Short mmCIF file of C-alpha atoms and ligand atoms in Angstrom, two decimals:
data_model
loop_
_atom_site.label_atom_id
_atom_site.label_comp_id
_atom_site.label_asym_id
_atom_site.label_seq_id
_atom_site.Cartn_x
_atom_site.Cartn_y
_atom_site.Cartn_z
CA UNK A 1 147.97 -71.88 -0.85
CA UNK A 2 146.88 -68.34 -1.68
CA UNK A 3 149.70 -66.04 -2.66
CA UNK A 4 150.18 -62.43 -1.63
CA UNK A 5 153.48 -61.70 -3.32
CA UNK A 6 153.39 -63.68 -6.56
CA UNK A 7 151.00 -64.34 -9.46
CA UNK A 8 150.78 -67.73 -11.13
CA UNK A 9 149.09 -68.52 -14.43
CA UNK A 10 149.24 -71.77 -16.36
CA UNK A 11 148.39 -71.94 -20.04
CA UNK A 12 149.38 -74.17 -22.94
CA UNK A 13 151.93 -76.09 -20.90
CA UNK A 14 153.65 -72.96 -19.57
CA UNK A 15 153.45 -71.83 -15.94
CA UNK A 16 154.27 -68.14 -15.65
CA UNK A 17 155.24 -67.08 -12.15
CA UNK A 18 155.42 -63.32 -11.59
CA UNK A 19 156.97 -61.79 -8.49
CA UNK A 20 154.45 -59.14 -7.60
CA UNK A 21 155.73 -56.51 -5.14
CA UNK A 22 156.25 -53.67 -7.63
CA UNK A 23 156.21 -50.95 -4.95
CA UNK A 24 159.33 -52.63 -3.47
CA UNK A 25 160.78 -53.39 -6.91
CA UNK A 26 159.84 -57.04 -6.27
CA UNK A 27 162.44 -57.38 -3.49
CA UNK A 28 162.58 -60.92 -2.14
CA UNK A 29 161.32 -61.08 1.42
CA UNK A 30 160.90 -64.32 3.37
CA UNK A 31 157.22 -64.66 2.46
CA UNK A 32 157.96 -64.26 -1.25
CA UNK A 33 160.69 -66.89 -1.11
CA UNK A 34 158.23 -69.30 0.57
CA UNK A 35 155.53 -68.61 -2.01
CA UNK A 36 157.97 -69.03 -4.90
CA UNK A 37 159.12 -72.35 -3.47
CA UNK A 38 155.55 -73.54 -3.21
CA UNK A 39 154.51 -72.37 -6.69
CA UNK A 40 157.63 -73.82 -8.33
CA UNK A 41 157.15 -77.13 -6.53
CA UNK A 42 153.50 -77.33 -7.65
CA UNK A 43 154.37 -76.44 -11.25
CA UNK A 44 157.18 -79.00 -11.26
CA UNK A 45 154.82 -81.72 -10.04
CA UNK A 46 152.11 -80.81 -12.57
CA UNK A 47 152.66 -83.11 -15.57
CA UNK A 48 150.84 -80.65 -17.84
CA UNK A 49 153.48 -77.96 -17.14
CA UNK A 50 156.42 -78.35 -19.51
CA UNK A 51 158.20 -75.01 -18.99
CA UNK A 52 158.19 -72.39 -16.23
CA UNK A 53 158.78 -68.69 -16.95
CA UNK A 54 159.82 -66.53 -13.99
CA UNK A 55 159.46 -62.75 -14.25
CA UNK A 56 158.75 -59.61 -12.24
CA UNK A 57 155.71 -57.37 -12.29
CA UNK A 58 155.85 -53.77 -13.42
CA UNK A 59 158.17 -52.21 -15.95
CA UNK A 60 161.06 -51.41 -13.69
CA UNK A 61 162.33 -54.53 -11.99
CA UNK A 62 162.72 -58.27 -12.23
CA UNK A 63 163.83 -58.34 -8.58
CA UNK A 64 165.88 -55.54 -6.93
CA UNK A 65 167.43 -57.94 -4.43
CA UNK A 66 166.80 -59.59 -1.13
CA UNK A 67 164.62 -57.38 1.07
CA UNK A 68 167.24 -55.33 2.92
CA UNK A 69 164.72 -54.23 5.56
CA UNK A 70 164.37 -57.84 6.74
CA UNK A 71 168.02 -58.57 7.49
CA UNK A 72 169.54 -55.19 8.41
CA UNK A 73 169.69 -56.12 12.13
CA UNK A 74 170.70 -59.78 11.77
CA UNK A 75 173.67 -61.28 13.66
CA UNK A 76 176.21 -63.82 12.36
CA UNK A 77 174.04 -66.89 13.02
CA UNK A 78 170.97 -65.30 11.49
CA UNK A 79 172.99 -64.23 8.45
CA UNK A 80 174.25 -67.78 7.88
CA UNK A 81 170.76 -69.20 8.31
CA UNK A 82 169.32 -66.65 5.88
CA UNK A 83 171.73 -67.73 3.13
CA UNK A 84 171.43 -71.45 3.87
CA UNK A 85 167.63 -71.47 3.96
CA UNK A 86 167.33 -69.28 0.87
CA UNK A 87 169.71 -71.44 -1.14
CA UNK A 88 167.91 -74.61 -0.12
CA UNK A 89 164.34 -73.33 -0.55
CA UNK A 90 164.70 -71.36 -3.72
CA UNK A 91 168.01 -71.02 -5.54
CA UNK A 92 169.36 -74.60 -5.48
CA UNK A 93 165.76 -75.77 -5.69
CA UNK A 94 165.19 -73.99 -9.03
CA UNK A 95 168.51 -75.08 -10.49
CA UNK A 96 167.67 -78.71 -9.77
CA UNK A 97 164.02 -78.72 -10.86
CA UNK A 98 163.06 -81.31 -13.50
CA UNK A 99 161.09 -78.67 -15.40
CA UNK A 100 163.05 -76.04 -17.36
CA UNK A 101 162.86 -72.56 -15.84
CA UNK A 102 163.47 -69.47 -18.01
CA UNK A 103 164.13 -66.12 -16.31
CA UNK A 104 162.49 -63.23 -18.18
CA UNK A 105 164.59 -60.40 -16.74
CA UNK A 106 162.38 -57.35 -17.25
CA UNK A 107 164.38 -54.63 -15.47
CA UNK A 108 166.66 -54.46 -12.43
CA UNK A 109 168.07 -57.84 -11.41
CA UNK A 110 170.27 -56.95 -8.47
CA UNK A 111 171.73 -58.99 -5.65
CA UNK A 112 169.26 -61.77 -4.84
CA UNK A 113 167.42 -60.82 -8.04
CA UNK A 114 170.38 -61.61 -10.25
CA UNK A 115 171.05 -64.69 -8.12
CA UNK A 116 167.47 -65.76 -8.76
CA UNK A 117 167.85 -65.23 -12.52
CA UNK A 118 171.15 -67.14 -12.45
CA UNK A 119 169.58 -70.11 -10.70
CA UNK A 120 167.13 -70.44 -13.61
CA UNK A 121 168.25 -72.67 -16.48
CA UNK A 122 168.76 -69.69 -18.80
CA UNK A 123 167.90 -66.01 -19.05
CA UNK A 124 166.37 -63.56 -21.55
CA UNK A 125 166.60 -59.83 -20.79
CA UNK A 126 164.56 -56.81 -21.80
CA UNK A 127 166.45 -53.88 -23.32
CA UNK A 128 166.11 -51.87 -20.07
CA UNK A 129 167.48 -54.67 -17.84
CA UNK A 130 170.29 -53.82 -15.44
CA UNK A 131 172.17 -56.54 -13.62
CA UNK A 132 174.62 -56.55 -10.76
CA UNK A 133 175.64 -57.93 -7.39
CA UNK A 134 175.82 -54.79 -5.20
CA UNK A 135 176.17 -56.64 -1.87
CA UNK A 136 179.67 -55.37 -0.99
CA UNK A 137 178.23 -51.84 -1.08
CA UNK A 138 176.09 -52.99 1.89
CA UNK A 139 179.03 -54.60 3.69
CA UNK A 140 178.03 -58.16 2.83
CA UNK A 141 178.64 -60.60 -0.04
CA UNK A 142 176.20 -62.41 -2.32
CA UNK A 143 174.68 -65.21 -0.23
CA UNK A 144 172.24 -66.92 -2.56
CA UNK A 145 174.85 -68.60 -4.76
CA UNK A 146 175.98 -65.47 -6.59
CA UNK A 147 179.72 -65.88 -6.06
CA UNK A 148 179.50 -69.37 -7.57
CA UNK A 149 176.96 -69.02 -10.37
CA UNK A 150 178.22 -65.67 -11.68
CA UNK A 151 181.73 -67.12 -11.97
CA UNK A 152 180.34 -70.17 -13.79
CA UNK A 153 178.33 -68.06 -16.21
CA UNK A 154 180.66 -65.15 -17.03
CA UNK A 155 184.09 -66.37 -15.87
CA UNK A 156 186.01 -65.65 -12.69
CA UNK A 157 187.60 -62.34 -13.71
CA UNK A 158 184.36 -60.73 -14.85
CA UNK A 159 182.56 -62.04 -11.77
CA UNK A 160 185.27 -60.65 -9.50
CA UNK A 161 185.01 -57.23 -11.15
CA UNK A 162 181.21 -57.14 -10.98
CA UNK A 163 181.21 -58.23 -7.32
CA UNK A 164 184.06 -55.92 -6.23
CA UNK A 165 182.75 -52.81 -7.99
CA UNK A 166 179.13 -53.54 -6.98
CA UNK A 167 178.32 -52.03 -10.38
CA UNK A 168 175.51 -52.74 -12.81
CA UNK A 169 175.84 -53.97 -16.37
CA UNK A 170 173.24 -53.33 -19.05
CA UNK A 171 171.52 -55.90 -21.24
CA UNK A 172 174.06 -55.61 -24.07
CA UNK A 173 176.98 -56.21 -21.76
CA UNK A 174 175.13 -59.11 -20.13
CA UNK A 175 174.60 -60.58 -23.60
CA UNK A 176 178.27 -60.20 -24.48
CA UNK A 177 179.20 -61.85 -21.16
CA UNK A 178 176.86 -64.79 -21.84
CA UNK A 179 174.86 -63.93 -18.74
CA UNK A 180 171.69 -63.68 -20.84
CA UNK A 181 170.97 -65.55 -24.07
CA UNK A 182 168.80 -62.92 -25.83
CA UNK A 183 167.58 -59.34 -25.53
CA UNK A 184 164.03 -58.32 -26.36
CA UNK A 185 161.93 -55.16 -26.14
CA UNK A 186 160.08 -55.25 -22.83
CA UNK A 187 156.66 -55.93 -24.36
CA UNK A 188 158.12 -58.79 -26.41
CA UNK A 189 160.03 -60.36 -23.52
CA UNK A 190 157.47 -62.86 -22.20
CA UNK A 191 156.02 -63.70 -25.68
CA UNK A 192 159.60 -64.39 -26.84
CA UNK A 193 160.19 -66.69 -23.83
CA UNK A 194 156.91 -68.43 -24.67
CA UNK A 195 158.20 -69.06 -28.20
CA UNK A 196 161.34 -70.68 -26.79
CA UNK A 197 159.13 -72.65 -24.40
CA UNK A 198 157.03 -73.97 -27.27
CA UNK A 199 160.21 -75.23 -28.98
CA UNK A 200 161.27 -76.95 -25.75
CA UNK A 201 157.83 -78.54 -25.39
CA UNK A 202 158.13 -80.39 -28.70
CA UNK A 203 160.88 -82.51 -27.14
CA UNK A 204 160.86 -85.27 -24.56
CA UNK A 205 160.32 -83.80 -21.08
CA UNK A 206 161.93 -86.92 -19.59
CA UNK A 207 165.08 -86.41 -21.67
CA UNK A 208 165.12 -82.69 -20.84
CA UNK A 209 165.04 -83.47 -17.09
CA UNK A 210 167.89 -85.94 -17.60
CA UNK A 211 169.86 -83.27 -19.48
CA UNK A 212 169.34 -80.76 -16.65
CA UNK A 213 170.71 -83.31 -14.15
CA UNK A 214 173.69 -84.15 -16.37
CA UNK A 215 174.62 -80.51 -17.02
CA UNK A 216 174.26 -79.61 -13.34
CA UNK A 217 176.36 -82.61 -12.26
CA UNK A 218 179.43 -81.03 -13.86
CA UNK A 219 179.18 -78.10 -11.45
CA UNK A 220 178.98 -80.15 -8.26
CA UNK A 221 182.24 -80.71 -6.40
CA UNK A 222 183.28 -84.35 -6.31
CA UNK A 223 180.77 -85.42 -8.96
CA UNK A 224 182.03 -86.62 -12.35
CA UNK A 225 179.79 -84.94 -14.92
CA UNK A 226 180.86 -87.33 -17.68
CA UNK A 227 179.85 -90.30 -15.54
CA UNK A 228 176.55 -88.60 -14.67
CA UNK A 229 175.97 -88.15 -18.41
CA UNK A 230 176.64 -91.85 -19.05
CA UNK A 231 174.19 -92.82 -16.29
CA UNK A 232 171.47 -90.43 -17.47
CA UNK A 233 172.01 -91.42 -21.12
CA UNK A 234 171.62 -95.10 -20.25
CA UNK A 235 168.44 -94.49 -18.25
CA UNK A 236 166.83 -92.75 -21.24
CA UNK A 237 166.85 -96.10 -23.08
CA UNK A 238 164.35 -97.43 -20.55
CA UNK A 239 161.80 -94.65 -21.13
CA UNK A 240 158.65 -94.61 -23.23
CA UNK A 241 159.76 -91.27 -24.65
CA UNK A 242 162.89 -92.88 -26.10
CA UNK A 243 160.81 -95.63 -27.77
CA UNK A 244 158.43 -93.04 -29.18
CA UNK A 245 161.18 -90.64 -30.31
CA UNK A 246 163.21 -93.24 -32.16
CA UNK A 247 160.13 -95.03 -33.59
CA UNK A 248 158.68 -91.73 -34.84
CA UNK A 249 161.98 -90.88 -36.52
CA UNK A 250 162.16 -94.25 -38.27
CA UNK A 251 158.50 -93.98 -39.30
CA UNK A 252 159.14 -90.44 -40.61
CA UNK A 253 156.48 -88.85 -38.40
CA UNK A 254 156.46 -86.30 -35.58
CA UNK A 255 157.00 -87.79 -32.15
CA UNK A 256 154.13 -87.62 -29.68
CA UNK A 257 155.99 -88.00 -26.39
CA UNK A 258 154.05 -89.50 -23.46
CA UNK A 259 156.45 -87.81 -21.02
CA UNK A 260 157.31 -91.08 -19.29
N1 COA B 1 165.10 -54.35 -0.39
C1 COA B 1 164.07 -53.67 0.16
N2 COA B 1 163.44 -52.66 -0.46
C2 COA B 1 163.87 -52.34 -1.69
C3 COA B 1 164.93 -52.99 -2.32
C4 COA B 1 165.56 -54.05 -1.61
N3 COA B 1 166.55 -54.77 -2.15
N4 COA B 1 165.14 -52.42 -3.54
C5 COA B 1 164.23 -51.44 -3.65
N5 COA B 1 163.46 -51.38 -2.54
C6 COA B 1 162.36 -50.46 -2.26
C7 COA B 1 162.86 -49.08 -1.87
O1 COA B 1 163.20 -49.04 -0.50
C8 COA B 1 161.65 -48.23 -2.19
O2 COA B 1 160.69 -48.41 -1.19
P1 COA B 1 159.92 -47.12 -0.54
O3 COA B 1 159.21 -46.49 -1.71
O4 COA B 1 159.02 -47.72 0.48
O5 COA B 1 161.00 -46.24 0.01
C9 COA B 1 161.09 -48.91 -3.45
O6 COA B 1 161.61 -50.23 -3.44
C10 COA B 1 161.51 -48.22 -4.74
O7 COA B 1 162.93 -48.17 -4.78
P2 COA B 1 163.75 -46.80 -5.03
O8 COA B 1 165.11 -46.97 -4.42
O9 COA B 1 162.95 -45.63 -4.58
O10 COA B 1 163.82 -46.83 -6.62
P3 COA B 1 164.94 -46.12 -7.53
O11 COA B 1 164.43 -46.19 -8.91
O12 COA B 1 165.33 -44.79 -6.98
O13 COA B 1 166.24 -47.06 -7.38
C11 COA B 1 167.41 -49.17 -7.32
C12 COA B 1 166.22 -48.37 -7.88
C13 COA B 1 167.23 -50.61 -7.77
C14 COA B 1 168.72 -48.61 -7.89
C15 COA B 1 167.40 -49.05 -5.78
O14 COA B 1 166.12 -49.39 -5.30
C16 COA B 1 168.39 -49.96 -5.08
O15 COA B 1 169.58 -49.69 -5.09
N6 COA B 1 167.90 -51.05 -4.45
C17 COA B 1 168.71 -51.96 -3.68
C18 COA B 1 169.53 -52.83 -4.58
C19 COA B 1 170.42 -53.74 -3.75
O16 COA B 1 171.34 -53.33 -3.09
N7 COA B 1 170.12 -55.04 -3.83
C20 COA B 1 170.89 -56.04 -3.18
C21 COA B 1 170.27 -56.42 -1.89
S1 COA B 1 171.23 -57.70 -1.13
#
């Protein structure tokens, strides 16, 4: 598939996916969501890719939201379908990928943009980043998981305030809320994420995927996260990575994980 709205580069085990509609502040239109789904799926299936970094092109925006021009005339059914398809194709899809996804939030992350960053496994922001869920200012609510994931990440009261005021918070406030894990100067943002990625890559990719599933299980209604952890923990004992990791420790050498 050739992409018109995103750039993909893979190097040293890291796939960097850049949303590339800078003239529209990287707003997420339908085509971009489809391309992101495809690129993320391919990266996830590529055994040489250990970490995915998601960022936006230009110096101004990560993603300034869903593309308002595409849904301004939608009716109730179309609105529901927009949210359902988006969640399935992109937001839930990212959260449940086997491969870790880091959001490098390099500017505005608003509406669907913040929802996209929140569906990644964790976030690093540039000093100029601004984050918010401004949907109620458009007469709608967040529809790509924002009401749920923002509450999970920053707590219900802070999420309520951010959603009701439709306001933006800066990188420092996002850090104090736990919405982002680190702040970096813009030019250092992706290199810093790459450094974190290289730390992740030293570990068992099979165990990391199991950890993603176990952590996520705790946020699914009706699923017992502790039981999911027991199941995932047990399964690790049947992997080649577990044999290699424990053998390497006992032999006092660095593990060379086969990723199986
Ligand atoms: N959907 C569609 N187009 C968008 C967009 C969005 N979410 N966000 C920005 N754009 C477009 C603008 O329409 C403009 O396009 P144009 O040059 O063809 O007119 C271009 O991106 C640049 O944006 P502009 O508003 O001129 O930049 P700014 O620096 O003055 O303001 C923002 C930046 C982010 C404050 C402003 O663009 C904004 O409020 N965007 C919408 C944010 C939002 O409500 N997102 C939630 C959507 S559910």
